[in-house]
Each structure stands twice: as C-alpha cells, then as structure tokens.
Amino acid sequence: MTATSPASVEEGRGAFGPPMAGMVPLFTVLGVLTLAAWNFYLTAVGFFSLWFPGFQWAFVASMTYQAMNVIGTSVMVKIGQRVPFRPAYTVSLSLQMIMMLAMPMLAFWSPEHVDGENITPSYFRTAVLCSAGPCRELLHIIDLGLAGSMGDPKLMGAIMAGQGIVGVVCPVLMLSLKFLSGDPMQWKYQVVFGFFGFCAALQLLGIFLVRFVPASHQETRTSEATMADVVRSFTSSIASVDSVRLLQRQEIISMIFVVTFVVFPGVAASWAPQLEFFTSKGRLGQDWYTTLVVGIFQIFDVVGRSTPQVLEKLGITPSRLCIPVWIRCLFIPAFMLLQRYPNSLPAPWQDYLSFLTMALFAASNGWCSTLSMIYGPQQVQHPDEQHRAGVIMELGLIIGIFVGSVLALLTQFGVH
C-alpha cells in the first residue's frame, strides 16, 4: 500500500476539509470570479451608453469582447496544458482588476474634443475590452476543465450557479449605491468607482483563494501535450459513441448562447420604456430602464442556473435537451418586435410583457446551459477524458457567444 504524503493530501483537500467534501462552495466562488468582470460591465452598460453616445455600445462592445474571447480560447487550446494553474489564475485576475478600474476612468477623465474634433476614446475603450476578453476566457476554460476532471457533476453545477449569483449581486449593488448616493438618477463618482471597486475587490479575493484550489488530475501528471493535441486526439481515445454524444452536447451549448447573444444585451438594451417613471426622466430614464431590464436577466439567469432540475422534472433528458434549446429561438423575433414596435400595446402593458419575456428568456438560458455543461463531461468516464470534455464544451460555449454577438448586428437592419 502506497503511503500518501501530507502535502498531497493537503493538495487534494484545499481548505475545505477532506477531498471532494465541501468543495462546492469553493467552486461556486470560482464561478463568481469567472464572470464577475463581464457582469459588472454588463450591469453598467447604461452608464457607458450615456457617456459614449453614438457608439452603439451594447452591440460593438459585446462583439469586441466576445471576439477576444474566441482568440483567448484558441490560445488556450494551443498552450493551455503548459500553463500552470495558479500563476495563470493570479495574472488573469490581476489584469481584470486593472481593467475594471480603467473603464470608468476612460469615461470620466478622457478628453472629448481636441482642435474642435471629437476624440472620445473609442480606440482606448476597445483596447481595454480586447484585453479583458482573453483574461476572462483563461479563467473560464481553466475552471470548467478543472470541474470536469474532478468527476463530480455537482462541481460543474456549482461553477454555473456561481456565474449566475454574481449576476444578481451586480444590479443589487448598483441600485444600493445609487440610492445611498442621495441622487439615484445620477452616475456620481462614488457610485461608479464604488461599483467597479467592488469588482476589483472580488479579484483580490480570488488571488487569495487560488492557493486553496486543488490540483486537477491533468495538472498533476507530466505531459508534453497541448490542449490542441488533447482535442485532436479525443475521438481516438474514447468510444466513438461517446464522442458523438459529446459533440452533440457541444452543438447544444453553442446554440443556447447563439440565441442568447443575438438579442442580449444589444436588442434588449434598445427597448423603449412606457412607464411614466422612466419616460419622464429622459435619457436618464432610459438608462434606468436598461439597468432594470439587464437586472431582470441577471436575476432570473441565476434562478435558472440554480434550479436545472426543473427541466429534468418535465422529462428533459440528455437526448431531449435539444427541445427546449430550439424552442428558445422564438425569443429572437419576440425581442425584435418589442424593440421595433415599442407602443404596440397600451401603456404600461408592453413594459410588463417585456419584463415577463426577459424573465422567461433568462431562466431558460440558465436551465439549458447548466444542464448542457453538466451532461457534457458525463458522456465520458475517465478523468483525462472528462477534462477534455470540459475543454470541448467550453469551446462550444464561446463559439456560440461569438456567433450570437456577430449575428446581433443583423437584427438592427431597418432600425432607425
């Protein structure tokens, strides 16, 4: 019987007790950190649209950010196996912390006119987003690969739940800071920097907690293979039926996020309010309305991510998951109609319809994406193969997000 060294036992247990026991909270925190920067930016999309008018911020920024995610994924597929977990995680969190503080600084303190010409810093704004994308993707692919390699579907569910939780924290924090500032209709310095400063504090927390993350099976073995080799060799290392099933899960996760990002946040951020509370405030009222719509998505997305068993109780199995995924395509024309015909229903009923539509859209996104990410690694059995499955599922996810962000521009043809 081989003796286990204290160091290896500590590596497996982290700071939460025996191996695998109590790791769900840790992986939930990892999920929070993975999407913290994106959700904080998304919650403040009204602020950026207000300070950078005429830039179609919700569309262009989302597409730029997701394009860099694709590049980040491609880089990780090539060199990911050679990147040590803890240094990579620490560097990514540190860069995201800097970027989250740089964005409001660009909004408040960049010159608007030089020699009579407008030079609002679109170049610098885009550069910051380009830098943020790969960092977020590095965190995401490491987390999902780690969860997949652990062999416990609860850990993948914990990451997905954490990603939803941070979506709820963001709008609650934003509204709280605005009311505490004494003027909830304004974007004061203390509100904006308090909001993004909280995000920076989360990154610092992650830098501290990374030492407690257990090493995955992939990280503890010696290998010269890159993730590109891992992905290429996948179909030859497992049964062909498992390979087909996993690729089907990858297609499903791609389709989920294509539908989501075709209309969110771009189309939804363009909805016009009917309620007098918003219409009487002009541009600030539109900003508040957009914040509310985004907040509804973030709240009900975490509801969906936390309750994937709802679909399972309705009879959804891995082979039937495609049914609710394809039904979600109906949200695309629904969102476009709500944007193009803002007064097709008498006030305030269209606002109520918009809120209900957004809630169903977000909840279904959470349900379908969580089940898809859980089912993916379950298609294979060996820890090596489950780690590869996590990588392949992440590739499908990010491709879906990017394709949806690009296709979102097509929804604006004919919109004035």
Short mmCIF file of C-alpha atoms in Angstrom, two decimals:
data_model
loop_
_atom_site.label_atom_id
_atom_site.label_comp_id
_atom_site.label_asym_id
_atom_site.label_seq_id
_atom_site.Cartn_x
_atom_site.Cartn_y
_atom_site.Cartn_z
CA MET A 1 0.00 0.00 0.00
CA THR A 2 1.45 3.32 -1.05
CA ALA A 3 1.74 5.99 1.62
CA THR A 4 0.25 9.38 0.88
CA SER A 5 2.32 12.39 1.79
CA PRO A 6 0.78 15.19 3.87
CA ALA A 7 1.47 17.61 1.01
CA SER A 8 -0.52 15.55 -1.48
CA VAL A 9 -3.42 15.19 0.93
CA GLU A 10 -3.46 18.93 1.51
CA GLU A 11 -3.37 19.48 -2.24
CA GLY A 12 -6.46 17.34 -2.65
CA ARG A 13 -8.47 18.84 0.15
CA GLY A 14 -7.77 22.57 -0.28
CA ALA A 15 -9.06 24.46 2.74
CA PHE A 16 -12.50 22.90 2.99
CA GLY A 17 -11.89 19.51 4.60
CA PRO A 18 -11.34 16.05 3.14
CA PRO A 19 -11.03 15.52 -0.62
CA MET A 20 -14.24 16.41 -2.51
CA ALA A 21 -16.04 17.26 0.75
CA GLY A 22 -17.11 20.86 0.96
CA MET A 23 -15.67 21.76 -2.46
CA VAL A 24 -18.98 23.00 -3.83
CA PRO A 25 -18.64 26.41 -2.06
CA LEU A 26 -15.12 26.82 -3.42
CA PHE A 27 -16.20 26.04 -6.98
CA THR A 28 -19.17 28.39 -6.58
CA VAL A 29 -16.69 31.17 -5.76
CA LEU A 30 -14.65 30.20 -8.83
CA GLY A 31 -17.81 30.60 -10.89
CA VAL A 32 -18.41 34.05 -9.40
CA LEU A 33 -14.87 35.13 -10.28
CA THR A 34 -15.12 33.75 -13.81
CA LEU A 35 -17.94 36.08 -14.86
CA ALA A 36 -17.55 38.91 -12.35
CA ALA A 37 -15.88 41.34 -14.76
CA TRP A 38 -18.37 40.64 -17.55
CA ASN A 39 -21.42 41.02 -15.29
CA PHE A 40 -20.17 44.25 -13.72
CA TYR A 41 -19.60 45.69 -17.18
CA LEU A 42 -22.99 44.42 -18.36
CA THR A 43 -24.83 45.99 -15.40
CA ALA A 44 -23.21 49.34 -16.19
CA VAL A 45 -23.98 49.20 -19.91
CA GLY A 46 -26.42 52.09 -19.43
CA PHE A 47 -23.63 54.19 -17.91
CA PHE A 48 -21.30 53.54 -20.83
CA SER A 49 -24.05 54.18 -23.39
CA LEU A 50 -24.75 57.50 -21.65
CA TRP A 51 -21.10 58.58 -21.58
CA PHE A 52 -20.23 57.24 -25.04
CA PRO A 53 -23.27 58.27 -27.15
CA GLY A 54 -23.46 57.37 -30.82
CA PHE A 55 -21.15 54.37 -30.43
CA GLN A 56 -23.83 51.60 -30.34
CA TRP A 57 -22.02 50.49 -27.22
CA ALA A 58 -24.20 47.50 -26.37
CA PHE A 59 -23.58 45.91 -29.78
CA VAL A 60 -19.99 46.89 -30.61
CA ALA A 61 -18.56 46.36 -27.13
CA SER A 62 -20.21 42.96 -26.76
CA MET A 63 -18.97 41.80 -30.16
CA THR A 64 -15.42 43.06 -29.46
CA TYR A 65 -15.32 41.41 -26.05
CA GLN A 66 -16.57 38.08 -27.37
CA ALA A 67 -14.22 38.15 -30.38
CA MET A 68 -11.30 38.38 -27.98
CA ASN A 69 -12.80 35.50 -26.01
CA VAL A 70 -12.54 33.38 -29.14
CA ILE A 71 -8.89 34.37 -29.52
CA GLY A 72 -8.33 33.57 -25.85
CA THR A 73 -9.91 30.15 -26.32
CA SER A 74 -7.75 29.45 -29.37
CA VAL A 75 -4.61 30.35 -27.43
CA MET A 76 -5.63 28.15 -24.51
CA VAL A 77 -6.33 25.23 -26.84
CA LYS A 78 -2.78 25.58 -28.17
CA ILE A 79 -0.79 26.18 -24.98
CA GLY A 80 -3.25 25.56 -22.14
CA GLN A 81 -1.65 22.32 -20.92
CA ARG A 82 1.66 24.15 -20.43
CA VAL A 83 0.15 26.95 -18.31
CA PRO A 84 0.41 26.36 -14.54
CA PHE A 85 -2.97 26.82 -12.89
CA ARG A 86 -2.17 29.17 -10.02
CA PRO A 87 0.14 31.64 -11.85
CA ALA A 88 -2.26 31.85 -14.79
CA TYR A 89 -5.24 32.42 -12.50
CA THR A 90 -3.42 35.09 -10.50
CA VAL A 91 -2.24 37.00 -13.57
CA SER A 92 -5.71 36.91 -15.16
CA LEU A 93 -7.42 38.19 -12.02
CA SER A 94 -4.82 40.94 -11.62
CA LEU A 95 -5.30 42.16 -15.20
CA GLN A 96 -9.08 42.07 -14.87
CA MET A 97 -8.83 44.13 -11.68
CA ILE A 98 -6.86 46.82 -13.53
CA MET A 99 -9.25 46.82 -16.48
CA MET A 100 -12.35 47.16 -14.32
CA LEU A 101 -10.91 50.37 -12.88
CA ALA A 102 -9.64 51.61 -16.26
CA MET A 103 -13.09 51.64 -17.92
CA PRO A 104 -14.75 54.25 -15.64
CA MET A 105 -11.55 56.31 -15.72
CA LEU A 106 -11.80 56.45 -19.52
CA ALA A 107 -15.44 57.52 -19.22
CA PHE A 108 -14.90 60.30 -16.68
CA TRP A 109 -11.46 61.66 -17.47
CA SER A 110 -10.84 61.27 -21.22
CA PRO A 111 -10.92 64.45 -23.34
CA GLU A 112 -13.88 64.79 -25.67
CA HIS A 113 -12.62 67.48 -28.04
CA VAL A 114 -9.20 68.42 -29.30
CA ASP A 115 -8.86 71.09 -32.02
CA GLY A 116 -12.60 71.03 -32.50
CA GLU A 117 -12.76 67.32 -33.30
CA ASN A 118 -14.45 64.67 -31.22
CA ILE A 119 -11.91 62.11 -29.99
CA THR A 120 -13.94 60.19 -27.44
CA PRO A 121 -11.54 57.37 -26.74
CA SER A 122 -13.13 54.55 -28.73
CA TYR A 123 -9.65 53.24 -29.50
CA PHE A 124 -8.72 53.01 -25.83
CA ARG A 125 -12.12 51.64 -24.82
CA THR A 126 -11.83 48.93 -27.43
CA ALA A 127 -8.27 48.16 -26.33
CA VAL A 128 -9.40 47.64 -22.74
CA LEU A 129 -12.18 45.29 -23.84
CA CYS A 130 -9.74 43.43 -26.10
CA SER A 131 -7.51 42.86 -23.10
CA ALA A 132 -10.36 41.77 -20.83
CA GLY A 133 -11.67 39.07 -23.18
CA PRO A 134 -8.68 36.67 -23.08
CA CYS A 135 -8.37 37.08 -19.30
CA ARG A 136 -11.98 36.09 -18.77
CA GLU A 137 -11.61 33.19 -21.18
CA LEU A 138 -8.49 31.92 -19.43
CA LEU A 139 -10.40 31.83 -16.14
CA HIS A 140 -13.39 30.17 -17.74
CA ILE A 141 -11.58 27.38 -19.54
CA ILE A 142 -9.41 26.59 -16.51
CA ASP A 143 -12.45 26.42 -14.21
CA LEU A 144 -14.55 24.23 -16.49
CA GLY A 145 -11.65 21.92 -17.28
CA LEU A 146 -10.89 21.58 -13.57
CA ALA A 147 -14.53 20.86 -12.67
CA GLY A 148 -14.85 18.34 -15.50
CA SER A 149 -11.73 16.47 -14.39
CA MET A 150 -12.97 16.06 -10.80
CA GLY A 151 -15.64 13.58 -11.83
CA ASP A 152 -18.42 15.17 -9.73
CA PRO A 153 -21.23 16.88 -11.71
CA LYS A 154 -22.07 18.97 -8.63
CA LEU A 155 -18.84 20.92 -9.13
CA MET A 156 -19.76 21.88 -12.69
CA GLY A 157 -23.19 22.89 -11.41
CA ALA A 158 -21.53 24.94 -8.66
CA ILE A 159 -19.50 26.90 -11.22
CA MET A 160 -22.61 27.58 -13.29
CA ALA A 161 -24.51 28.67 -10.16
CA GLY A 162 -21.66 30.99 -9.15
CA GLN A 163 -21.73 32.60 -12.57
CA GLY A 164 -25.41 33.31 -12.04
CA ILE A 165 -25.01 34.56 -8.46
CA VAL A 166 -22.64 37.34 -9.49
CA GLY A 167 -25.29 38.41 -11.99
CA VAL A 168 -27.70 39.03 -9.12
CA VAL A 169 -25.13 40.77 -6.93
CA CYS A 170 -24.33 43.35 -9.62
CA PRO A 171 -27.75 45.05 -10.07
CA VAL A 172 -28.46 44.91 -6.32
CA LEU A 173 -25.13 46.57 -5.60
CA MET A 174 -25.63 49.16 -8.33
CA LEU A 175 -29.09 50.18 -7.10
CA SER A 176 -27.93 50.26 -3.47
CA LEU A 177 -25.01 52.55 -4.27
CA LYS A 178 -27.23 54.87 -6.31
CA PHE A 179 -29.78 55.27 -3.54
CA LEU A 180 -27.07 55.72 -0.91
CA SER A 181 -25.54 58.49 -3.01
CA GLY A 182 -28.65 60.65 -2.44
CA ASP A 183 -29.47 61.01 -6.16
CA PRO A 184 -30.34 57.65 -7.73
CA MET A 185 -30.80 59.22 -11.18
CA GLN A 186 -27.16 60.29 -11.49
CA TRP A 187 -23.90 58.44 -12.09
CA LYS A 188 -21.75 60.01 -9.40
CA TYR A 189 -18.06 59.29 -8.99
CA GLN A 190 -18.59 57.46 -5.71
CA VAL A 191 -21.27 55.26 -7.28
CA VAL A 192 -19.25 54.27 -10.34
CA PHE A 193 -15.94 53.74 -8.58
CA GLY A 194 -17.62 52.07 -5.61
CA PHE A 195 -19.31 49.68 -8.04
CA PHE A 196 -16.22 48.82 -10.07
CA GLY A 197 -14.06 48.95 -6.93
CA PHE A 198 -16.17 46.12 -5.50
CA CYS A 199 -15.41 44.12 -8.63
CA ALA A 200 -11.71 44.81 -8.14
CA ALA A 201 -12.04 43.61 -4.53
CA LEU A 202 -13.52 40.33 -5.81
CA GLN A 203 -10.46 39.87 -8.00
CA LEU A 204 -8.25 40.38 -4.92
CA LEU A 205 -10.30 37.78 -3.05
CA GLY A 206 -9.74 35.35 -5.89
CA ILE A 207 -5.99 35.94 -5.82
CA PHE A 208 -6.06 35.00 -2.13
CA LEU A 209 -8.30 31.92 -2.58
CA VAL A 210 -6.44 30.45 -5.53
CA ARG A 211 -3.98 28.77 -3.15
CA PHE A 212 -6.83 26.58 -1.84
CA VAL A 213 -7.88 25.25 -5.25
CA PRO A 214 -6.95 21.55 -5.53
CA ALA A 215 -4.83 20.42 -8.47
CA SER A 216 -6.68 18.51 -11.16
CA HIS A 217 -5.69 15.11 -12.46
CA GLN A 218 -4.44 16.81 -15.61
CA GLU A 219 -2.17 19.17 -13.71
CA THR A 220 -0.57 16.51 -11.52
CA ARG A 221 0.58 14.27 -14.33
CA THR A 222 3.53 15.04 -16.60
CA SER A 223 2.68 15.59 -20.23
CA GLU A 224 4.09 17.47 -23.17
CA ALA A 225 0.76 17.51 -25.00
CA THR A 226 -1.03 20.77 -25.61
CA MET A 227 -4.79 21.22 -25.47
CA ALA A 228 -4.76 21.19 -29.27
CA ASP A 229 -3.33 17.67 -29.09
CA VAL A 230 -5.92 16.82 -26.44
CA VAL A 231 -8.81 17.95 -28.61
CA ARG A 232 -7.43 16.32 -31.77
CA SER A 233 -6.88 13.00 -30.00
CA PHE A 234 -10.25 12.99 -28.29
CA THR A 235 -12.16 10.88 -30.79
CA SER A 236 -9.38 8.31 -30.93
CA SER A 237 -9.14 7.95 -27.15
CA ILE A 238 -12.75 7.21 -26.31
CA ALA A 239 -15.53 5.16 -27.78
CA SER A 240 -16.99 6.67 -30.97
CA VAL A 241 -20.50 6.69 -29.49
CA ASP A 242 -19.26 8.79 -26.56
CA SER A 243 -17.53 11.16 -28.97
CA VAL A 244 -20.72 11.67 -30.96
CA ARG A 245 -22.75 12.31 -27.82
CA LEU A 246 -20.25 14.85 -26.53
CA LEU A 247 -20.14 16.71 -29.84
CA GLN A 248 -23.94 16.83 -29.72
CA ARG A 249 -23.69 18.44 -26.27
CA GLN A 250 -21.19 20.92 -27.72
CA GLU A 251 -23.61 21.84 -30.51
CA ILE A 252 -26.39 22.33 -27.97
CA ILE A 253 -24.34 24.64 -25.71
CA SER A 254 -23.34 26.65 -28.80
CA MET A 255 -26.98 27.03 -29.87
CA ILE A 256 -28.04 28.14 -26.39
CA PHE A 257 -25.63 31.07 -26.40
CA VAL A 258 -26.16 31.95 -30.06
CA VAL A 259 -29.82 32.61 -29.26
CA THR A 260 -28.97 34.47 -26.05
CA PHE A 261 -26.39 36.82 -27.55
CA VAL A 262 -28.29 37.53 -30.75
CA VAL A 263 -30.72 39.61 -28.71
CA PHE A 264 -28.93 40.25 -25.42
CA PRO A 265 -27.69 42.73 -24.41
CA GLY A 266 -27.95 44.65 -27.70
CA VAL A 267 -31.62 44.34 -28.68
CA ALA A 268 -32.87 44.32 -25.09
CA ALA A 269 -30.83 47.46 -24.28
CA SER A 270 -32.69 49.22 -27.11
CA TRP A 271 -36.18 48.63 -25.73
CA ALA A 272 -38.06 51.83 -25.01
CA PRO A 273 -39.97 52.25 -21.73
CA GLN A 274 -43.66 53.07 -21.36
CA LEU A 275 -43.89 53.57 -17.61
CA GLU A 276 -44.05 57.26 -16.70
CA PHE A 277 -41.35 56.83 -14.05
CA PHE A 278 -38.84 56.20 -16.86
CA THR A 279 -40.24 58.33 -19.69
CA SER A 280 -40.36 61.46 -17.54
CA LYS A 281 -36.60 61.28 -16.87
CA GLY A 282 -35.44 61.46 -20.50
CA ARG A 283 -32.07 59.85 -21.20
CA LEU A 284 -31.55 59.05 -17.54
CA GLY A 285 -34.90 57.27 -17.52
CA GLN A 286 -33.78 55.16 -20.48
CA ASP A 287 -30.57 54.38 -18.59
CA TRP A 288 -32.56 53.20 -15.55
CA TYR A 289 -34.90 51.17 -17.73
CA THR A 290 -31.95 49.43 -19.41
CA THR A 291 -30.42 48.71 -16.00
CA LEU A 292 -33.73 47.19 -14.86
CA VAL A 293 -34.02 45.00 -17.97
CA VAL A 294 -30.44 43.76 -17.58
CA GLY A 295 -31.08 43.19 -13.87
CA ILE A 296 -34.11 41.01 -14.64
CA PHE A 297 -31.94 38.88 -16.90
CA GLN A 298 -29.22 38.51 -14.30
CA ILE A 299 -31.65 37.61 -11.50
CA PHE A 300 -33.62 35.02 -13.46
CA ASP A 301 -30.49 33.60 -15.06
CA VAL A 302 -29.23 32.65 -11.60
CA VAL A 303 -32.67 31.23 -10.80
CA GLY A 304 -32.35 29.01 -13.86
CA ARG A 305 -28.75 28.02 -13.13
CA SER A 306 -29.68 27.10 -9.56
CA THR A 307 -32.74 25.03 -10.49
CA PRO A 308 -31.84 22.92 -13.56
CA GLN A 309 -33.89 20.10 -12.07
CA VAL A 310 -37.00 21.96 -13.25
CA LEU A 311 -36.40 20.75 -16.80
CA GLU A 312 -35.49 17.27 -15.59
CA LYS A 313 -38.81 17.03 -13.73
CA LEU A 314 -40.52 17.96 -17.01
CA GLY A 315 -38.95 14.91 -18.63
CA ILE A 316 -35.88 16.51 -20.19
CA THR A 317 -33.01 14.04 -20.56
CA PRO A 318 -29.64 14.45 -22.33
CA SER A 319 -31.23 13.23 -25.55
CA ARG A 320 -34.21 15.62 -25.19
CA LEU A 321 -32.35 18.77 -24.15
CA CYS A 322 -32.39 19.99 -27.74
CA ILE A 323 -36.19 20.50 -27.49
CA PRO A 324 -36.19 23.50 -25.07
CA VAL A 325 -32.99 24.77 -26.73
CA TRP A 326 -34.68 25.07 -30.12
CA ILE A 327 -37.88 26.45 -28.59
CA ARG A 328 -35.77 29.35 -27.26
CA CYS A 329 -35.30 30.52 -30.87
CA LEU A 330 -38.78 32.05 -30.58
CA PHE A 331 -37.29 34.71 -28.31
CA ILE A 332 -35.39 36.24 -31.24
CA PRO A 333 -38.44 37.55 -33.14
CA ALA A 334 -40.14 38.40 -29.83
CA PHE A 335 -37.26 40.64 -28.73
CA MET A 336 -37.06 42.28 -32.16
CA LEU A 337 -40.79 43.05 -32.15
CA LEU A 338 -40.54 44.61 -28.69
CA GLN A 339 -37.75 46.85 -29.97
CA ARG A 340 -39.33 47.86 -33.29
CA TYR A 341 -42.89 48.37 -32.01
CA PRO A 342 -42.47 49.94 -28.55
CA ASN A 343 -46.12 51.02 -28.29
CA SER A 344 -47.96 48.11 -29.86
CA LEU A 345 -49.70 47.58 -26.50
CA PRO A 346 -51.18 50.36 -24.38
CA ALA A 347 -49.00 51.66 -21.56
CA PRO A 348 -47.78 50.12 -19.36
CA TRP A 349 -48.69 46.64 -20.59
CA GLN A 350 -45.86 46.39 -23.10
CA ASP A 351 -43.37 47.06 -20.32
CA TYR A 352 -44.90 44.25 -18.28
CA LEU A 353 -44.76 41.96 -21.32
CA SER A 354 -41.12 42.90 -21.84
CA PHE A 355 -40.26 42.10 -18.23
CA LEU A 356 -42.04 38.73 -18.40
CA THR A 357 -40.36 37.86 -21.70
CA MET A 358 -36.95 38.73 -20.29
CA ALA A 359 -37.57 36.64 -17.17
CA LEU A 360 -38.51 33.55 -19.21
CA PHE A 361 -35.60 34.15 -21.57
CA ALA A 362 -33.10 34.37 -18.71
CA ALA A 363 -34.47 31.42 -16.74
CA SER A 364 -34.42 29.19 -19.82
CA ASN A 365 -30.84 30.28 -20.52
CA GLY A 366 -29.85 29.18 -17.02
CA TRP A 367 -31.73 25.89 -17.15
CA CYS A 368 -30.46 24.82 -20.57
CA SER A 369 -26.84 25.96 -20.20
CA THR A 370 -26.39 24.35 -16.78
CA LEU A 371 -27.82 21.01 -17.88
CA SER A 372 -25.74 21.08 -21.03
CA MET A 373 -22.50 21.75 -19.13
CA ILE A 374 -23.35 19.01 -16.61
CA TYR A 375 -24.29 16.45 -19.26
CA GLY A 376 -21.15 17.07 -21.35
CA PRO A 377 -18.47 15.53 -19.09
CA GLN A 378 -20.92 12.77 -18.12
CA GLN A 379 -20.66 11.39 -21.66
CA VAL A 380 -17.21 10.00 -20.79
CA GLN A 381 -15.84 8.19 -17.75
CA HIS A 382 -12.08 8.56 -17.31
CA PRO A 383 -10.79 11.74 -15.54
CA ASP A 384 -8.50 12.51 -18.50
CA GLU A 385 -11.43 12.30 -20.86
CA GLN A 386 -13.67 14.36 -18.58
CA HIS A 387 -11.08 17.15 -18.55
CA ARG A 388 -11.05 17.06 -22.35
CA ALA A 389 -14.83 17.09 -22.34
CA GLY A 390 -14.77 20.26 -20.24
CA VAL A 391 -12.44 21.92 -22.77
CA ILE A 392 -14.61 20.88 -25.71
CA MET A 393 -17.78 22.16 -24.00
CA GLU A 394 -16.06 25.48 -23.32
CA LEU A 395 -15.11 25.74 -26.99
CA GLY A 396 -18.75 25.25 -27.93
CA LEU A 397 -19.89 27.82 -25.40
CA ILE A 398 -17.54 30.58 -26.52
CA ILE A 399 -18.15 29.92 -30.22
CA GLY A 400 -21.87 30.27 -29.58
CA ILE A 401 -21.38 33.55 -27.72
CA PHE A 402 -19.22 34.99 -30.50
CA VAL A 403 -21.52 33.89 -33.33
CA GLY A 404 -24.52 35.30 -31.47
CA SER A 405 -22.74 38.62 -30.89
CA VAL A 406 -21.93 38.93 -34.61
CA LEU A 407 -25.42 37.94 -35.73
CA ALA A 408 -26.86 40.52 -33.33
CA LEU A 409 -25.90 43.25 -35.81
CA LEU A 410 -28.29 41.72 -38.35
CA THR A 411 -31.21 42.36 -36.02
CA GLN A 412 -30.69 46.10 -36.50
CA PHE A 413 -31.32 46.26 -40.23
CA GLY A 414 -34.15 48.71 -40.81
CA VAL A 415 -34.00 50.14 -37.27
CA HIS A 416 -33.65 53.92 -37.17
#
